[in-house]
Amino acid sequence: MQANLLRGEIVSKGMTVKSLADAIGMKHKTLYNKINGSSQFTVDEAIEICTVLKIDDGSKKASIFLT
């Protein structure tokens, strides 16, 4: 997972980690831990994040979550 790319997407959409967590129904601390590598995102979580952040480009999704 490329945390810096995800953080960049969050900021570019005018959101914070907390507002993204609220939008996907996840606790802020849980999302923070996943972004920082303490635990991994599920496929469903990654899809939900991409939906909320309006990341439609498959290669961008892959570069954030699959590397």
PQR file of N, CA, C, O and H, with PARSE charges and radii, in Angstrom:
ATOM      1  N   MET A   1       0.843  -1.178   0.000 -0.4000 1.5000
ATOM      2  CA  MET A   1       0.000   0.000   0.000 -0.0000 2.0000
ATOM      3  C   MET A   1       0.883   1.234   0.000  0.5500 1.7000
ATOM      4  O   MET A   1       1.837   1.331   0.772 -0.5500 1.4000
ATOM      5  N   GLN A   2       0.560   2.161  -0.862 -0.4000 1.5000
ATOM      6  CA  GLN A   2       1.306   3.416  -0.971 -0.0000 2.0000
ATOM      7  C   GLN A   2       0.581   4.505  -0.170  0.5500 1.7000
ATOM      8  O   GLN A   2      -0.285   5.208  -0.690 -0.5500 1.4000
ATOM      9  H   GLN A   2      -0.214   2.082  -1.489  0.4000 1.0000
ATOM     10  N   ALA A   3       0.952   4.622   1.086 -0.4000 1.5000
ATOM     11  CA  ALA A   3       0.274   5.543   1.994 -0.0000 2.0000
ATOM     12  C   ALA A   3       0.326   6.980   1.497  0.5500 1.7000
ATOM     13  O   ALA A   3      -0.664   7.705   1.601 -0.5500 1.4000
ATOM     14  H   ALA A   3       1.656   4.051   1.509  0.4000 1.0000
ATOM     15  N   ASN A   4       1.463   7.399   0.960 -0.4000 1.5000
ATOM     16  CA  ASN A   4       1.574   8.787   0.510 -0.0000 2.0000
ATOM     17  C   ASN A   4       0.631   9.080  -0.648  0.5500 1.7000
ATOM     18  O   ASN A   4       0.076  10.175  -0.731 -0.5500 1.4000
ATOM     19  H   ASN A   4       2.266   6.811   0.876  0.4000 1.0000
ATOM     20  N   LEU A   5       0.445   8.122  -1.538 -0.4000 1.5000
ATOM     21  CA  LEU A   5      -0.493   8.318  -2.645 -0.0000 2.0000
ATOM     22  C   LEU A   5      -1.923   8.435  -2.120  0.5500 1.7000
ATOM     23  O   LEU A   5      -2.693   9.282  -2.574 -0.5500 1.4000
ATOM     24  H   LEU A   5       0.896   7.232  -1.471  0.4000 1.0000
ATOM     25  N   LEU A   6      -2.263   7.593  -1.179 -0.4000 1.5000
ATOM     26  CA  LEU A   6      -3.607   7.656  -0.600 -0.0000 2.0000
ATOM     27  C   LEU A   6      -3.807   8.962   0.150  0.5500 1.7000
ATOM     28  O   LEU A   6      -4.849   9.603   0.010 -0.5500 1.4000
ATOM     29  H   LEU A   6      -1.638   6.905  -0.811  0.4000 1.0000
ATOM     30  N   ARG A   7      -2.830   9.362   0.939 -0.4000 1.5000
ATOM     31  CA  ARG A   7      -2.936  10.635   1.657 -0.0000 2.0000
ATOM     32  C   ARG A   7      -3.115  11.795   0.674  0.5500 1.7000
ATOM     33  O   ARG A   7      -3.905  12.707   0.916 -0.5500 1.4000
ATOM     34  H   ARG A   7      -1.983   8.842   1.052  0.4000 1.0000
ATOM     35  N   GLY A   8      -2.375  11.749  -0.436 -0.4000 1.5000
ATOM     36  CA  GLY A   8      -2.499  12.788  -1.457 -0.0000 2.0000
ATOM     37  C   GLY A   8      -3.892  12.847  -2.046  0.5500 1.7000
ATOM     38  O   GLY A   8      -4.429  13.931  -2.274 -0.5500 1.4000
ATOM     39  H   GLY A   8      -1.734  11.008  -0.633  0.4000 1.0000
ATOM     40  N   GLU A   9      -4.479  11.688  -2.295 -0.4000 1.5000
ATOM     41  CA  GLU A   9      -5.842  11.636  -2.824 -0.0000 2.0000
ATOM     42  C   GLU A   9      -6.842  12.195  -1.814  0.5500 1.7000
ATOM     43  O   GLU A   9      -7.769  12.917  -2.180 -0.5500 1.4000
ATOM     44  H   GLU A   9      -4.042  10.808  -2.110  0.4000 1.0000
ATOM     45  N   ILE A  10      -6.648  11.858  -0.553 -0.4000 1.5000
ATOM     46  CA  ILE A  10      -7.544  12.358   0.493 -0.0000 2.0000
ATOM     47  C   ILE A  10      -7.500  13.884   0.527  0.5500 1.7000
ATOM     48  O   ILE A  10      -8.542  14.541   0.535 -0.5500 1.4000
ATOM     49  H   ILE A  10      -5.896  11.271  -0.255  0.4000 1.0000
ATOM     50  N   VAL A  11      -6.306  14.436   0.546 -0.4000 1.5000
ATOM     51  CA  VAL A  11      -6.144  15.894   0.607 -0.0000 2.0000
ATOM     52  C   VAL A  11      -6.675  16.555  -0.662  0.5500 1.7000
ATOM     53  O   VAL A  11      -7.337  17.591  -0.595 -0.5500 1.4000
ATOM     54  H   VAL A  11      -5.460  13.903   0.539  0.4000 1.0000
ATOM     55  N   SER A  12      -6.386  15.955  -1.823 -0.4000 1.5000
ATOM     56  CA  SER A  12      -6.818  16.571  -3.088 -0.0000 2.0000
ATOM     57  C   SER A  12      -8.338  16.622  -3.219  0.5500 1.7000
ATOM     58  O   SER A  12      -8.873  17.436  -3.971 -0.5500 1.4000
ATOM     59  H   SER A  12      -5.849  15.113  -1.878  0.4000 1.0000
ATOM     60  N   LYS A  13      -9.023  15.762  -2.496 -0.4000 1.5000
ATOM     61  CA  LYS A  13     -10.482  15.763  -2.507 -0.0000 2.0000
ATOM     62  C   LYS A  13     -11.056  16.622  -1.381  0.5500 1.7000
ATOM     63  O   LYS A  13     -12.267  16.634  -1.162 -0.5500 1.4000
ATOM     64  H   LYS A  13      -8.589  15.100  -1.884  0.4000 1.0000
ATOM     65  N   GLY A  14     -10.177  17.345  -0.662 -0.4000 1.5000
ATOM     66  CA  GLY A  14     -10.621  18.230   0.401 -0.0000 2.0000
ATOM     67  C   GLY A  14     -11.099  17.504   1.644  0.5500 1.7000
ATOM     68  O   GLY A  14     -11.916  18.025   2.404 -0.5500 1.4000
ATOM     69  H   GLY A  14      -9.193  17.334  -0.840  0.4000 1.0000
ATOM     70  N   MET A  15     -10.588  16.303   1.846 -0.4000 1.5000
ATOM     71  CA  MET A  15     -11.005  15.508   2.994 -0.0000 2.0000
ATOM     72  C   MET A  15      -9.851  15.356   3.974  0.5500 1.7000
ATOM     73  O   MET A  15      -8.708  15.709   3.682 -0.5500 1.4000
ATOM     74  H   MET A  15      -9.925  15.880   1.229  0.4000 1.0000
ATOM     75  N   THR A  16     -10.177  14.825   5.131 -0.4000 1.5000
ATOM     76  CA  THR A  16      -9.190  14.429   6.131 -0.0000 2.0000
ATOM     77  C   THR A  16      -9.353  12.920   6.338  0.5500 1.7000
ATOM     78  O   THR A  16     -10.315  12.314   5.866 -0.5500 1.4000
ATOM     79  H   THR A  16     -11.105  14.538   5.369  0.4000 1.0000
ATOM     80  N   VAL A  17      -8.407  12.338   7.041 -0.4000 1.5000
ATOM     81  CA  VAL A  17      -8.543  10.913   7.360 -0.0000 2.0000
ATOM     82  C   VAL A  17      -9.816  10.690   8.167  0.5500 1.7000
ATOM     83  O   VAL A  17     -10.522   9.703   7.960 -0.5500 1.4000
ATOM     84  H   VAL A  17      -7.626  12.831   7.425  0.4000 1.0000
ATOM     85  N   LYS A  18     -10.104  11.598   9.077 -0.4000 1.5000
ATOM     86  CA  LYS A  18     -11.315  11.461   9.889 -0.0000 2.0000
ATOM     87  C   LYS A  18     -12.575  11.549   9.033  0.5500 1.7000
ATOM     88  O   LYS A  18     -13.490  10.743   9.200 -0.5500 1.4000
ATOM     89  H   LYS A  18      -9.531  12.399   9.245  0.4000 1.0000
ATOM     90  N   SER A  19     -12.634  12.514   8.124 -0.4000 1.5000
ATOM     91  CA  SER A  19     -13.841  12.638   7.293 -0.0000 2.0000
ATOM     92  C   SER A  19     -13.987  11.446   6.351  0.5500 1.7000
ATOM     93  O   SER A  19     -15.106  11.016   6.073 -0.5500 1.4000
ATOM     94  H   SER A  19     -11.890  13.169   7.988  0.4000 1.0000
ATOM     95  N   LEU A  20     -12.875  10.909   5.858 -0.4000 1.5000
ATOM     96  CA  LEU A  20     -12.946   9.704   5.028 -0.0000 2.0000
ATOM     97  C   LEU A  20     -13.428   8.526   5.863  0.5500 1.7000
ATOM     98  O   LEU A  20     -14.278   7.755   5.417 -0.5500 1.4000
ATOM     99  H   LEU A  20     -11.966  11.259   6.084  0.4000 1.0000
ATOM    100  N   ALA A  21     -12.900   8.383   7.059 -0.4000 1.5000
ATOM    101  CA  ALA A  21     -13.322   7.293   7.941 -0.0000 2.0000
ATOM    102  C   ALA A  21     -14.819   7.375   8.202  0.5500 1.7000
ATOM    103  O   ALA A  21     -15.518   6.363   8.153 -0.5500 1.4000
ATOM    104  H   ALA A  21     -12.210   9.010   7.422  0.4000 1.0000
ATOM    105  N   ASP A  22     -15.313   8.579   8.479 -0.4000 1.5000
ATOM    106  CA  ASP A  22     -16.748   8.772   8.703 -0.0000 2.0000
ATOM    107  C   ASP A  22     -17.542   8.371   7.460  0.5500 1.7000
ATOM    108  O   ASP A  22     -18.587   7.728   7.562 -0.5500 1.4000
ATOM    109  H   ASP A  22     -14.746   9.401   8.519  0.4000 1.0000
ATOM    110  N   ALA A  23     -17.040   8.755   6.292 -0.4000 1.5000
ATOM    111  CA  ALA A  23     -17.749   8.485   5.037 -0.0000 2.0000
ATOM    112  C   ALA A  23     -17.841   6.999   4.718  0.5500 1.7000
ATOM    113  O   ALA A  23     -18.804   6.553   4.095 -0.5500 1.4000
ATOM    114  H   ALA A  23     -16.191   9.277   6.209  0.4000 1.0000
ATOM    115  N   ILE A  24     -16.842   6.233   5.143 -0.4000 1.5000
ATOM    116  CA  ILE A  24     -16.864   4.790   4.847 -0.0000 2.0000
ATOM    117  C   ILE A  24     -17.323   3.958   6.043  0.5500 1.7000
ATOM    118  O   ILE A  24     -17.349   2.730   5.976 -0.5500 1.4000
ATOM    119  H   ILE A  24     -16.060   6.595   5.650  0.4000 1.0000
ATOM    120  N   GLY A  25     -17.681   4.628   7.131 -0.4000 1.5000
ATOM    121  CA  GLY A  25     -18.190   3.902   8.293 -0.0000 2.0000
ATOM    122  C   GLY A  25     -17.135   3.159   9.074  0.5500 1.7000
ATOM    123  O   GLY A  25     -17.381   2.071   9.595 -0.5500 1.4000
ATOM    124  H   GLY A  25     -17.660   5.626   7.185  0.4000 1.0000
ATOM    125  N   MET A  26     -15.953   3.754   9.153 -0.4000 1.5000
ATOM    126  CA  MET A  26     -14.840   3.129   9.868 -0.0000 2.0000
ATOM    127  C   MET A  26     -14.381   4.087  10.963  0.5500 1.7000
ATOM    128  O   MET A  26     -14.479   5.304  10.810 -0.5500 1.4000
ATOM    129  H   MET A  26     -15.753   4.638   8.729  0.4000 1.0000
ATOM    130  N   LYS A  27     -13.893   3.548  12.041 -0.4000 1.5000
ATOM    131  CA  LYS A  27     -13.345   4.392  13.091 -0.0000 2.0000
ATOM    132  C   LYS A  27     -12.089   5.076  12.575  0.5500 1.7000
ATOM    133  O   LYS A  27     -11.308   4.492  11.824 -0.5500 1.4000
ATOM    134  H   LYS A  27     -13.814   2.559  12.166  0.4000 1.0000
ATOM    135  N   HIS A  28     -11.909   6.321  12.990 -0.4000 1.5000
ATOM    136  CA  HIS A  28     -10.755   7.110  12.555 -0.0000 2.0000
ATOM    137  C   HIS A  28      -9.441   6.382  12.865  0.5500 1.7000
ATOM    138  O   HIS A  28      -8.558   6.305  12.011 -0.5500 1.4000
ATOM    139  H   HIS A  28     -12.543   6.795  13.600  0.4000 1.0000
ATOM    140  N   LYS A  29      -9.316   5.864  14.052 -0.4000 1.5000
ATOM    141  CA  LYS A  29      -8.087   5.178  14.476 -0.0000 2.0000
ATOM    142  C   LYS A  29      -7.817   3.949  13.605  0.5500 1.7000
ATOM    143  O   LYS A  29      -6.669   3.668  13.263 -0.5500 1.4000
ATOM    144  H   LYS A  29     -10.033   5.927  14.746  0.4000 1.0000
ATOM    145  N   THR A  30      -8.868   3.227  13.250 -0.4000 1.5000
ATOM    146  CA  THR A  30      -8.711   2.042  12.398 -0.0000 2.0000
ATOM    147  C   THR A  30      -8.185   2.440  11.031  0.5500 1.7000
ATOM    148  O   THR A  30      -7.251   1.820  10.521 -0.5500 1.4000
ATOM    149  H   THR A  30      -9.801   3.456  13.528  0.4000 1.0000
ATOM    150  N   LEU A  31      -8.774   3.469  10.432 -0.4000 1.5000
ATOM    151  CA  LEU A  31      -8.309   3.921   9.118 -0.0000 2.0000
ATOM    152  C   LEU A  31      -6.880   4.425   9.208  0.5500 1.7000
ATOM    153  O   LEU A  31      -6.056   4.105   8.352 -0.5500 1.4000
ATOM    154  H   LEU A  31      -9.532   3.973  10.846  0.4000 1.0000
ATOM    155  N   TYR A  32      -6.578   5.204  10.227 -0.4000 1.5000
ATOM    156  CA  TYR A  32      -5.220   5.705  10.431 -0.0000 2.0000
ATOM    157  C   TYR A  32      -4.223   4.538  10.511  0.5500 1.7000
ATOM    158  O   TYR A  32      -3.163   4.586   9.887 -0.5500 1.4000
ATOM    159  H   TYR A  32      -7.247   5.464  10.923  0.4000 1.0000
ATOM    160  N   ASN A  33      -4.561   3.504  11.269 -0.4000 1.5000
ATOM    161  CA  ASN A  33      -3.677   2.339  11.396 -0.0000 2.0000
ATOM    162  C   ASN A  33      -3.492   1.623  10.067  0.5500 1.7000
ATOM    163  O   ASN A  33      -2.388   1.175   9.755 -0.5500 1.4000
ATOM    164  H   ASN A  33      -5.423   3.465  11.776  0.4000 1.0000
ATOM    165  N   LYS A  34      -4.547   1.510   9.287 -0.4000 1.5000
ATOM    166  CA  LYS A  34      -4.451   0.839   7.986 -0.0000 2.0000
ATOM    167  C   LYS A  34      -3.591   1.648   7.028  0.5500 1.7000
ATOM    168  O   LYS A  34      -2.777   1.087   6.294 -0.5500 1.4000
ATOM    169  H   LYS A  34      -5.443   1.874   9.541  0.4000 1.0000
ATOM    170  N   ILE A  35      -3.769   2.960   7.031 -0.4000 1.5000
ATOM    171  CA  ILE A  35      -2.949   3.812   6.160 -0.0000 2.0000
ATOM    172  C   ILE A  35      -1.477   3.708   6.543  0.5500 1.7000
ATOM    173  O   ILE A  35      -0.606   3.727   5.674 -0.5500 1.4000
ATOM    174  H   ILE A  35      -4.430   3.416   7.627  0.4000 1.0000
ATOM    175  N   ASN A  36      -1.202   3.601   7.822 -0.4000 1.5000
ATOM    176  CA  ASN A  36       0.176   3.535   8.299 -0.0000 2.0000
ATOM    177  C   ASN A  36       0.753   2.115   8.319  0.5500 1.7000
ATOM    178  O   ASN A  36       1.872   1.915   8.792 -0.5500 1.4000
ATOM    179  H   ASN A  36      -1.910   3.585   8.527  0.4000 1.0000
ATOM    180  N   GLY A  37       0.013   1.140   7.819 -0.4000 1.5000
ATOM    181  CA  GLY A  37       0.547  -0.203   7.653 -0.0000 2.0000
ATOM    182  C   GLY A  37       0.428  -1.122   8.843  0.5500 1.7000
ATOM    183  O   GLY A  37       0.974  -2.224   8.821 -0.5500 1.4000
ATOM    184  H   GLY A  37      -0.896   1.303   7.435  0.4000 1.0000
ATOM    185  N   SER A  38      -0.275  -0.701   9.888 -0.4000 1.5000
ATOM    186  CA  SER A  38      -0.438  -1.573  11.057 -0.0000 2.0000
ATOM    187  C   SER A  38      -1.351  -2.751  10.770  0.5500 1.7000
ATOM    188  O   SER A  38      -1.241  -3.804  11.397 -0.5500 1.4000
ATOM    189  H   SER A  38      -0.719   0.195   9.906  0.4000 1.0000
ATOM    190  N   SER A  39      -2.258  -2.561   9.812 -0.4000 1.5000
ATOM    191  CA  SER A  39      -3.112  -3.647   9.341 -0.0000 2.0000
ATOM    192  C   SER A  39      -3.443  -3.369   7.878  0.5500 1.7000
ATOM    193  O   SER A  39      -3.171  -2.283   7.367 -0.5500 1.4000
ATOM    194  H   SER A  39      -2.347  -1.705   9.303  0.4000 1.0000
ATOM    195  N   GLN A  40      -4.024  -4.346   7.221 -0.4000 1.5000
ATOM    196  CA  GLN A  40      -4.274  -4.227   5.785 -0.0000 2.0000
ATOM    197  C   GLN A  40      -5.732  -3.895   5.498  0.5500 1.7000
ATOM    198  O   GLN A  40      -6.629  -4.206   6.283 -0.5500 1.4000
ATOM    199  H   GLN A  40      -4.245  -5.228   7.636  0.4000 1.0000
ATOM    200  N   PHE A  41      -5.943  -3.254   4.349 -0.4000 1.5000
ATOM    201  CA  PHE A  41      -7.289  -2.984   3.868 -0.0000 2.0000
ATOM    202  C   PHE A  41      -7.871  -4.253   3.269  0.5500 1.7000
ATOM    203  O   PHE A  41      -7.158  -5.031   2.634 -0.5500 1.4000
ATOM    204  H   PHE A  41      -5.215  -3.002   3.712  0.4000 1.0000
ATOM    205  N   THR A  42      -9.156  -4.459   3.469 -0.4000 1.5000
ATOM    206  CA  THR A  42      -9.843  -5.524   2.741 -0.0000 2.0000
ATOM    207  C   THR A  42     -10.153  -4.990   1.344  0.5500 1.7000
ATOM    208  O   THR A  42     -10.084  -3.785   1.099 -0.5500 1.4000
ATOM    209  H   THR A  42      -9.734  -3.826   3.984  0.4000 1.0000
ATOM    210  N   VAL A  43     -10.489  -5.885   0.449 -0.4000 1.5000
ATOM    211  CA  VAL A  43     -10.865  -5.473  -0.903 -0.0000 2.0000
ATOM    212  C   VAL A  43     -12.076  -4.549  -0.846  0.5500 1.7000
ATOM    213  O   VAL A  43     -12.111  -3.528  -1.533 -0.5500 1.4000
ATOM    214  H   VAL A  43     -10.545  -6.863   0.648  0.4000 1.0000
ATOM    215  N   ASP A  44     -13.062  -4.900  -0.037 -0.4000 1.5000
ATOM    216  CA  ASP A  44     -14.266  -4.077   0.083 -0.0000 2.0000
ATOM    217  C   ASP A  44     -13.943  -2.675   0.603  0.5500 1.7000
ATOM    218  O   ASP A  44     -14.522  -1.693   0.139 -0.5500 1.4000
ATOM    219  H   ASP A  44     -13.034  -5.729   0.521  0.4000 1.0000
ATOM    220  N   GLU A  45     -13.031  -2.579   1.556 -0.4000 1.5000
ATOM    221  CA  GLU A  45     -12.640  -1.270   2.078 -0.0000 2.0000
ATOM    222  C   GLU A  45     -11.951  -0.435   1.005  0.5500 1.7000
ATOM    223  O   GLU A  45     -12.224   0.757   0.867 -0.5500 1.4000
ATOM    224  H   GLU A  45     -12.561  -3.377   1.933  0.4000 1.0000
ATOM    225  N   ALA A  46     -11.060  -1.061   0.250 -0.4000 1.5000
ATOM    226  CA  ALA A  46     -10.357  -0.348  -0.820 -0.0000 2.0000
ATOM    227  C   ALA A  46     -11.349   0.153  -1.866  0.5500 1.7000
ATOM    228  O   ALA A  46     -11.234   1.283  -2.340 -0.5500 1.4000
ATOM    229  H   ALA A  46     -10.838  -2.030   0.361  0.4000 1.0000
ATOM    230  N   ILE A  47     -12.311  -0.675  -2.222 -0.4000 1.5000
ATOM    231  CA  ILE A  47     -13.331  -0.275  -3.196 -0.0000 2.0000
ATOM    232  C   ILE A  47     -14.141   0.893  -2.652  0.5500 1.7000
ATOM    233  O   ILE A  47     -14.409   1.848  -3.381 -0.5500 1.4000
ATOM    234  H   ILE A  47     -12.404  -1.593  -1.836  0.4000 1.0000
ATOM    235  N   GLU A  48     -14.531   0.833  -1.396 -0.4000 1.5000
ATOM    236  CA  GLU A  48     -15.321   1.905  -0.791 -0.0000 2.0000
ATOM    237  C   GLU A  48     -14.529   3.211  -0.751  0.5500 1.7000
ATOM    238  O   GLU A  48     -15.076   4.277  -1.031 -0.5500 1.4000
ATOM    239  H   GLU A  48     -14.313   0.058  -0.804  0.4000 1.0000
ATOM    240  N   ILE A  49     -13.257   3.133  -0.408 -0.4000 1.5000
ATOM    241  CA  ILE A  49     -12.413   4.331  -0.384 -0.0000 2.0000
ATOM    242  C   ILE A  49     -12.313   4.932  -1.783  0.5500 1.7000
ATOM    243  O   ILE A  49     -12.436   6.145  -1.947 -0.5500 1.4000
ATOM    244  H   ILE A  49     -12.812   2.267  -0.180  0.4000 1.0000
ATOM    245  N   CYS A  50     -12.092   4.096  -2.782 -0.4000 1.5000
ATOM    246  CA  CYS A  50     -12.010   4.586  -4.159 -0.0000 2.0000
ATOM    247  C   CYS A  50     -13.329   5.204  -4.603  0.5500 1.7000
ATOM    248  O   CYS A  50     -13.329   6.188  -5.343 -0.5500 1.4000
ATOM    249  H   CYS A  50     -11.992   3.110  -2.648  0.4000 1.0000
ATOM    250  N   THR A  51     -14.429   4.655  -4.170 -0.4000 1.5000
ATOM    251  CA  THR A  51     -15.742   5.215  -4.505 -0.0000 2.0000
ATOM    252  C   THR A  51     -15.916   6.589  -3.879  0.5500 1.7000
ATOM    253  O   THR A  51     -16.311   7.537  -4.558 -0.5500 1.4000
ATOM    254  H   THR A  51     -14.429   3.856  -3.569  0.4000 1.0000
ATOM    255  N   VAL A  52     -15.626   6.700  -2.598 -0.4000 1.5000
ATOM    256  CA  VAL A  52     -15.792   7.975  -1.892 -0.0000 2.0000
ATOM    257  C   VAL A  52     -14.849   9.036  -2.456  0.5500 1.7000
ATOM    258  O   VAL A  52     -15.235  10.195  -2.612 -0.5500 1.4000
ATOM    259  H   VAL A  52     -15.305   5.930  -2.047  0.4000 1.0000
ATOM    260  N   LEU A  53     -13.611   8.639  -2.761 -0.4000 1.5000
ATOM    261  CA  LEU A  53     -12.631   9.584  -3.283 -0.0000 2.0000
ATOM    262  C   LEU A  53     -12.749   9.787  -4.799  0.5500 1.7000
ATOM    263  O   LEU A  53     -12.019  10.583  -5.389 -0.5500 1.4000
ATOM    264  H   LEU A  53     -13.297   7.698  -2.634  0.4000 1.0000
ATOM    265  N   LYS A  54     -13.679   9.055  -5.412 -0.4000 1.5000
ATOM    266  CA  LYS A  54     -13.914   9.146  -6.856 -0.0000 2.0000
ATOM    267  C   LYS A  54     -12.649   8.831  -7.657  0.5500 1.7000
ATOM    268  O   LYS A  54     -12.292   9.543  -8.595 -0.5500 1.4000
ATOM    269  H   LYS A  54     -14.272   8.408  -4.932  0.4000 1.0000
ATOM    270  N   ILE A  55     -11.988   7.755  -7.264 -0.4000 1.5000
ATOM    271  CA  ILE A  55     -10.821   7.275  -7.992 -0.0000 2.0000
ATOM    272  C   ILE A  55     -11.334   6.230  -8.972  0.5500 1.7000
ATOM    273  O   ILE A  55     -11.618   5.095  -8.589 -0.5500 1.4000
ATOM    274  H   ILE A  55     -12.278   7.177  -6.501  0.4000 1.0000
ATOM    275  N   ASP A  56     -11.450   6.618 -10.235 -0.4000 1.5000
ATOM    276  CA  ASP A  56     -12.025   5.740 -11.248 -0.0000 2.0000
ATOM    277  C   ASP A  56     -10.967   5.032 -12.094  0.5500 1.7000
ATOM    278  O   ASP A  56     -11.256   4.016 -12.727 -0.5500 1.4000
ATOM    279  H   ASP A  56     -11.219   7.540 -10.546  0.4000 1.0000
ATOM    280  N   ASP A  57      -9.773   5.550 -12.107 -0.4000 1.5000
ATOM    281  CA  ASP A  57      -8.697   5.009 -12.926 -0.0000 2.0000
ATOM    282  C   ASP A  57      -8.155   3.729 -12.278  0.5500 1.7000
ATOM    283  O   ASP A  57      -7.608   3.767 -11.176 -0.5500 1.4000
ATOM    284  H   ASP A  57      -9.538   6.375 -11.593  0.4000 1.0000
ATOM    285  N   GLY A  58      -8.309   2.615 -12.962 -0.4000 1.5000
ATOM    286  CA  GLY A  58      -7.870   1.326 -12.424 -0.0000 2.0000
ATOM    287  C   GLY A  58      -6.397   1.282 -12.093  0.5500 1.7000
ATOM    288  O   GLY A  58      -6.007   0.662 -11.103 -0.5500 1.4000
ATOM    289  H   GLY A  58      -8.753   2.584 -13.858  0.4000 1.0000
ATOM    290  N   SER A  59      -5.555   1.935 -12.911 -0.4000 1.5000
ATOM    291  CA  SER A  59      -4.118   1.912 -12.638 -0.0000 2.0000
ATOM    292  C   SER A  59      -3.789   2.737 -11.396  0.5500 1.7000
ATOM    293  O   SER A  59      -2.852   2.413 -10.667 -0.5500 1.4000
ATOM    294  H   SER A  59      -5.872   2.438 -13.715  0.4000 1.0000
ATOM    295  N   LYS A  60      -4.554   3.799 -11.154 -0.4000 1.5000
ATOM    296  CA  LYS A  60      -4.340   4.588  -9.938 -0.0000 2.0000
ATOM    297  C   LYS A  60      -4.749   3.773  -8.719  0.5500 1.7000
ATOM    298  O   LYS A  60      -4.061   3.791  -7.699 -0.5500 1.4000
ATOM    299  H   LYS A  60      -5.315   4.062 -11.746  0.4000 1.0000
ATOM    300  N   LYS A  61      -5.874   3.055  -8.822 -0.4000 1.5000
ATOM    301  CA  LYS A  61      -6.293   2.193  -7.718 -0.0000 2.0000
ATOM    302  C   LYS A  61      -5.207   1.171  -7.397  0.5500 1.7000
ATOM    303  O   LYS A  61      -4.854   0.952  -6.239 -0.5500 1.4000
ATOM    304  H   LYS A  61      -6.433   3.040  -9.651  0.4000 1.0000
ATOM    305  N   ALA A  62      -4.688   0.550  -8.460 -0.4000 1.5000
ATOM    306  CA  ALA A  62      -3.666  -0.467  -8.289 -0.0000 2.0000
ATOM    307  C   ALA A  62      -2.407   0.129  -7.681  0.5500 1.7000
ATOM    308  O   ALA A  62      -1.788  -0.491  -6.817 -0.5500 1.4000
ATOM    309  H   ALA A  62      -4.976   0.728  -9.401  0.4000 1.0000
ATOM    310  N   SER A  63      -2.018   1.322  -8.116 -0.4000 1.5000
ATOM    311  CA  SER A  63      -0.794   1.918  -7.607 -0.0000 2.0000
ATOM    312  C   SER A  63      -0.913   2.282  -6.129  0.5500 1.7000
ATOM    313  O   SER A  63       0.087   2.300  -5.410 -0.5500 1.4000
ATOM    314  H   SER A  63      -2.521   1.826  -8.818  0.4000 1.0000
ATOM    315  N   ILE A  64      -2.121   2.568  -5.678 -0.4000 1.5000
ATOM    316  CA  ILE A  64      -2.317   2.891  -4.262 -0.0000 2.0000
ATOM    317  C   ILE A  64      -2.374   1.621  -3.410  0.5500 1.7000
ATOM    318  O   ILE A  64      -1.683   1.517  -2.397 -0.5500 1.4000
ATOM    319  H   ILE A  64      -2.933   2.553  -6.261  0.4000 1.0000
ATOM    320  N   PHE A  65      -3.191   0.669  -3.820 -0.4000 1.5000
ATOM    321  CA  PHE A  65      -3.492  -0.470  -2.941 -0.0000 2.0000
ATOM    322  C   PHE A  65      -2.723  -1.761  -3.230  0.5500 1.7000
ATOM    323  O   PHE A  65      -2.693  -2.652  -2.381 -0.5500 1.4000
ATOM    324  H   PHE A  65      -3.752   0.754  -4.644  0.4000 1.0000
ATOM    325  N   LEU A  66      -2.113  -1.881  -4.383 -0.4000 1.5000
ATOM    326  CA  LEU A  66      -1.504  -3.172  -4.708 -0.0000 2.0000
ATOM    327  C   LEU A  66       0.019  -3.156  -4.749  0.5500 1.7000
ATOM    328  O   LEU A  66       0.632  -4.139  -5.166 -0.5500 1.4000
ATOM    329  H   LEU A  66      -2.138  -1.158  -5.072  0.4000 1.0000
ATOM    330  N   THR A  67       0.630  -2.073  -4.330 -0.4000 1.5000
ATOM    331  CA  THR A  67       2.090  -2.051  -4.369 -0.0000 2.0000
ATOM    332  C   THR A  67       2.675  -1.939  -2.996  0.5500 1.7000
ATOM    333  O   THR A  67       3.897  -1.907  -2.847 -0.5500 1.4000
ATOM    334  H   THR A  67       0.132  -1.275  -3.991  0.4000 1.0000
TER
END
